[in-house]
mmCIF file of C-alpha atoms in Angstrom:
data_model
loop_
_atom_site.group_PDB
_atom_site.id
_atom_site.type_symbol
_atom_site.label_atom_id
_atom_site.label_comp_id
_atom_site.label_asym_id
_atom_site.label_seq_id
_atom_site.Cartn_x
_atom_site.Cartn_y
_atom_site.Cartn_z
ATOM 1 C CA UNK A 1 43.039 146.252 131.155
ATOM 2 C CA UNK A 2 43.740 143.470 128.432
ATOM 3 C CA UNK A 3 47.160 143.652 127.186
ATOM 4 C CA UNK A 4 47.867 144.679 123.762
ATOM 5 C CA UNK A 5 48.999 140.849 122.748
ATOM 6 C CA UNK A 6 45.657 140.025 123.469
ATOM 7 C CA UNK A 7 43.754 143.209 121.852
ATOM 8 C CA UNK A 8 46.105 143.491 118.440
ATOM 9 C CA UNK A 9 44.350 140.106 117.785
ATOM 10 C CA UNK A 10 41.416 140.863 118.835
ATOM 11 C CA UNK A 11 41.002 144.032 116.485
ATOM 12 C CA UNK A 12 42.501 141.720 113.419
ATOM 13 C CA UNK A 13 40.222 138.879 113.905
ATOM 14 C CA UNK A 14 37.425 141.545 113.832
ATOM 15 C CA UNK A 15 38.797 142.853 110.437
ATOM 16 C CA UNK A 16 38.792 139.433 108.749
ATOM 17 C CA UNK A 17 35.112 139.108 109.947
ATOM 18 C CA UNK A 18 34.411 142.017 108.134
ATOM 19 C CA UNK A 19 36.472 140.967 105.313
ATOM 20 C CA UNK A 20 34.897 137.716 105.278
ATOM 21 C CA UNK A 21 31.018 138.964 105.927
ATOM 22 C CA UNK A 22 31.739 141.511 103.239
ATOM 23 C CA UNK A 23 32.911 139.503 100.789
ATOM 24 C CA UNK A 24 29.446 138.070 100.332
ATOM 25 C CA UNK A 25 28.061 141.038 99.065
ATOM 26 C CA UNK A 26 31.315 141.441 96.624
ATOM 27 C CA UNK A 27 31.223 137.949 94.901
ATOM 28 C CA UNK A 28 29.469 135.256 93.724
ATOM 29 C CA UNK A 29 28.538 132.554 96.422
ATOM 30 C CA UNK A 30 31.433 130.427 96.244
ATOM 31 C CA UNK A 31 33.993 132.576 96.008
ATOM 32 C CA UNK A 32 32.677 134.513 98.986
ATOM 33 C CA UNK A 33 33.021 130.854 101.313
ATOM 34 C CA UNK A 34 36.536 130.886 99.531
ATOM 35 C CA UNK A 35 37.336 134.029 101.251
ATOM 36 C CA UNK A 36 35.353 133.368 104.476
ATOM 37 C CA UNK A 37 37.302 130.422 104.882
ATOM 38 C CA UNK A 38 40.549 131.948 104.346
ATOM 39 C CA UNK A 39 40.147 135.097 106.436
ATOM 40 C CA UNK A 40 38.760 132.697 109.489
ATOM 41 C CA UNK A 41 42.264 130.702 108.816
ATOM 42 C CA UNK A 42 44.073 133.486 109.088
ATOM 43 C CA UNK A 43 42.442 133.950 112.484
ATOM 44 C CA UNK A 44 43.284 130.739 113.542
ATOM 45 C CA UNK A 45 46.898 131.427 112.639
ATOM 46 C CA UNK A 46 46.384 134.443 114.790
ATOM 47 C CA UNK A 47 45.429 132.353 117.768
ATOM 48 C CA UNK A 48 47.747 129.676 117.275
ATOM 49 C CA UNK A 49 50.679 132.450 117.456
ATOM 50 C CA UNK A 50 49.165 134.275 120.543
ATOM 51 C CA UNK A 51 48.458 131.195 121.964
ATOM 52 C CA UNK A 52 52.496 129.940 121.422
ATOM 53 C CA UNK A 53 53.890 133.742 122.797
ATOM 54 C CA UNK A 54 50.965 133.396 126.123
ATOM 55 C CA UNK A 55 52.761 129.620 126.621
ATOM 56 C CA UNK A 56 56.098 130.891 125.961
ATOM 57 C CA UNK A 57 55.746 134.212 127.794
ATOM 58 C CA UNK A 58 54.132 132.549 130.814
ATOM 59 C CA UNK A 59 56.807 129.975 131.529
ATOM 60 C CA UNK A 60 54.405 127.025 131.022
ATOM 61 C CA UNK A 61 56.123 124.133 132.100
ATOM 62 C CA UNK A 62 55.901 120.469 130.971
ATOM 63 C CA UNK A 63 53.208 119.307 133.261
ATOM 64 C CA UNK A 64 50.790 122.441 133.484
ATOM 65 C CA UNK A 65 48.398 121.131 131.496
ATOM 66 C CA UNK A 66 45.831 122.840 133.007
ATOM 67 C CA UNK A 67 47.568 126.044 132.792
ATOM 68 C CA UNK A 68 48.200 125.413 128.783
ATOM 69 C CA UNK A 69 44.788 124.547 128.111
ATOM 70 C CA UNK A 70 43.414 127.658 129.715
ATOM 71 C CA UNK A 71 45.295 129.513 127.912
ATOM 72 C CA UNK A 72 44.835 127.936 124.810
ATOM 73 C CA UNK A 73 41.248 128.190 125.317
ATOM 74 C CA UNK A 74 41.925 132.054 126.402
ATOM 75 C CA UNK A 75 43.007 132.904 123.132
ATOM 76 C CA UNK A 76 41.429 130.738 120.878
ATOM 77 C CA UNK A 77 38.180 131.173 121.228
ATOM 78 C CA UNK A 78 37.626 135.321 121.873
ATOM 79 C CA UNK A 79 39.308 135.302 118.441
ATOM 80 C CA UNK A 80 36.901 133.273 116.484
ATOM 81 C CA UNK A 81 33.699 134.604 118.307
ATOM 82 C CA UNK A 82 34.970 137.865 117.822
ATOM 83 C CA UNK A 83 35.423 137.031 114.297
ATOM 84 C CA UNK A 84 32.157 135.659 113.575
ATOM 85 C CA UNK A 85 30.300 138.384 115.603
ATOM 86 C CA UNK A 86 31.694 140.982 113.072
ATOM 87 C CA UNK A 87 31.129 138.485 109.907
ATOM 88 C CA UNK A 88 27.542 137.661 110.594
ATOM 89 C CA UNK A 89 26.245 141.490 110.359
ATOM 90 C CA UNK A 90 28.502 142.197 107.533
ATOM 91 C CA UNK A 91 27.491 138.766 105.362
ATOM 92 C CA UNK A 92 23.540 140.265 105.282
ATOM 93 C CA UNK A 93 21.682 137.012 105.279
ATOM 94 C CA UNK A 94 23.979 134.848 104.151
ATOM 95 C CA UNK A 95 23.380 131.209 106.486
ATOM 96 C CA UNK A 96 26.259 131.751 107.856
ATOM 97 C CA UNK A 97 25.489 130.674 111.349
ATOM 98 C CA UNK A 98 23.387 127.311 111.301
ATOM 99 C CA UNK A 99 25.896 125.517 108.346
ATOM 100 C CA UNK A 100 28.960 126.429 109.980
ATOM 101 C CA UNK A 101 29.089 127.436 112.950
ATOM 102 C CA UNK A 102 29.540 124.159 114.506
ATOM 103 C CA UNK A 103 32.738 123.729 112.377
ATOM 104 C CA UNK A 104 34.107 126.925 113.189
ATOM 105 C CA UNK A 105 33.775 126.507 116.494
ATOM 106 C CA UNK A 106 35.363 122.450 116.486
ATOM 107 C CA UNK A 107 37.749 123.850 114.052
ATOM 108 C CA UNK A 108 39.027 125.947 116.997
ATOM 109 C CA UNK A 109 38.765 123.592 119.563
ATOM 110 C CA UNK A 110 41.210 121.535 117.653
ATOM 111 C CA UNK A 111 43.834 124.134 117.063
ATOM 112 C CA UNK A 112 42.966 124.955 120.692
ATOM 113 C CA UNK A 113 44.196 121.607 121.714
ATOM 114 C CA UNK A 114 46.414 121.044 119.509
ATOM 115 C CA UNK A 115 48.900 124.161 121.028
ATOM 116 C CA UNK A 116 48.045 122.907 124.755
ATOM 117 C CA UNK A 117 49.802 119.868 123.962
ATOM 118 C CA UNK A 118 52.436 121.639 121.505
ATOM 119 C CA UNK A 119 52.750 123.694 124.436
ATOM 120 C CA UNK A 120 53.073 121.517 127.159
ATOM 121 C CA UNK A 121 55.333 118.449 125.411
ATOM 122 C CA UNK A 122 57.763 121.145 123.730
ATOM 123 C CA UNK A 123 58.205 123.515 126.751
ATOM 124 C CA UNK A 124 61.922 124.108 127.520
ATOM 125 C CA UNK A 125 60.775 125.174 131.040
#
C-alpha cells in the first residue's frame, strides 16, 4: 500500500486536473490556459516538495545519484500524468494533448532533475 505522502499528492494533483480541464468550459480560451497553467504549477510544486521530503526522509546521501533520480522520477511524474489524465476528460475537446503535452511532460523532467541534483549536492547525509 502507497503511503499517504505519496497518495495526498496524488489526490491534489487530480483536483487541479479537474480544476484545470474545467476551467475550459468556465472561461474564455485564454484565461482557461491561464488557469491550466497555474493549477499544473501548482502540481509541480507538489512534486518538487514530495520529491525534497522522499530525499530527505530516505537519507539520500551525496553520491546516490541513482537513488535521487529514481525518486525524483517516482514522484514527479505519477503527479503530472495523474494530473493530465483527470484534465483531459474534464477540458471536453479542448487540444489539450497534441500542443502541450510534450511541454508538460519536459517541464517535469526538468523539475525532475533539477531536485536529483538539489538532492544529491545539498544532502547533509
Amino acid at each position: 500500500m502507497p503511503s499517504p505522502a505519496f497518495l495526498i499528492p496524488l489526490g491534489v494533483s487530480a483536483i487541479l486536473g479537474a480544476i484545470g480541464g474545467l476551467a475550459f468550459q468556465w472561461v474564455h480560451t485564454e484565461r482557461a490556459w491561464e488557469l491550466f497553467t497555474a493549477a499544473f504549477l501548482w502540481t509541480l510544486i507538489s512534486a518538487a516538495g514530495t520529491t525534497i521530503g522522499r530525499l530527505v526522509g530516505e537519507r539520500v546521501r551525496r553520491n546516490q545519484w541513482r537513488r535521487a533520480l529514481w525518486l525524483a522520477h517516482v514522484q514527479s511524474f505519477p503527479l503530472t500524468t495523474v494530473f493530465l489524465l483527470v484534465a483531459i476528460p474534464f477540458s471536453r475537446g479542448a487540444v489539450l494533448v497534441p500542443s502541450v503535452l510534450p511541454v508538460l511532460y519536459g517541464s517535469t523532467l526538468a523539475i525532475a532533475l533539477f531536485m536529483t541534483v538539489l538532492g544529491v549536492v545539498t544532502a547533509r547525509f
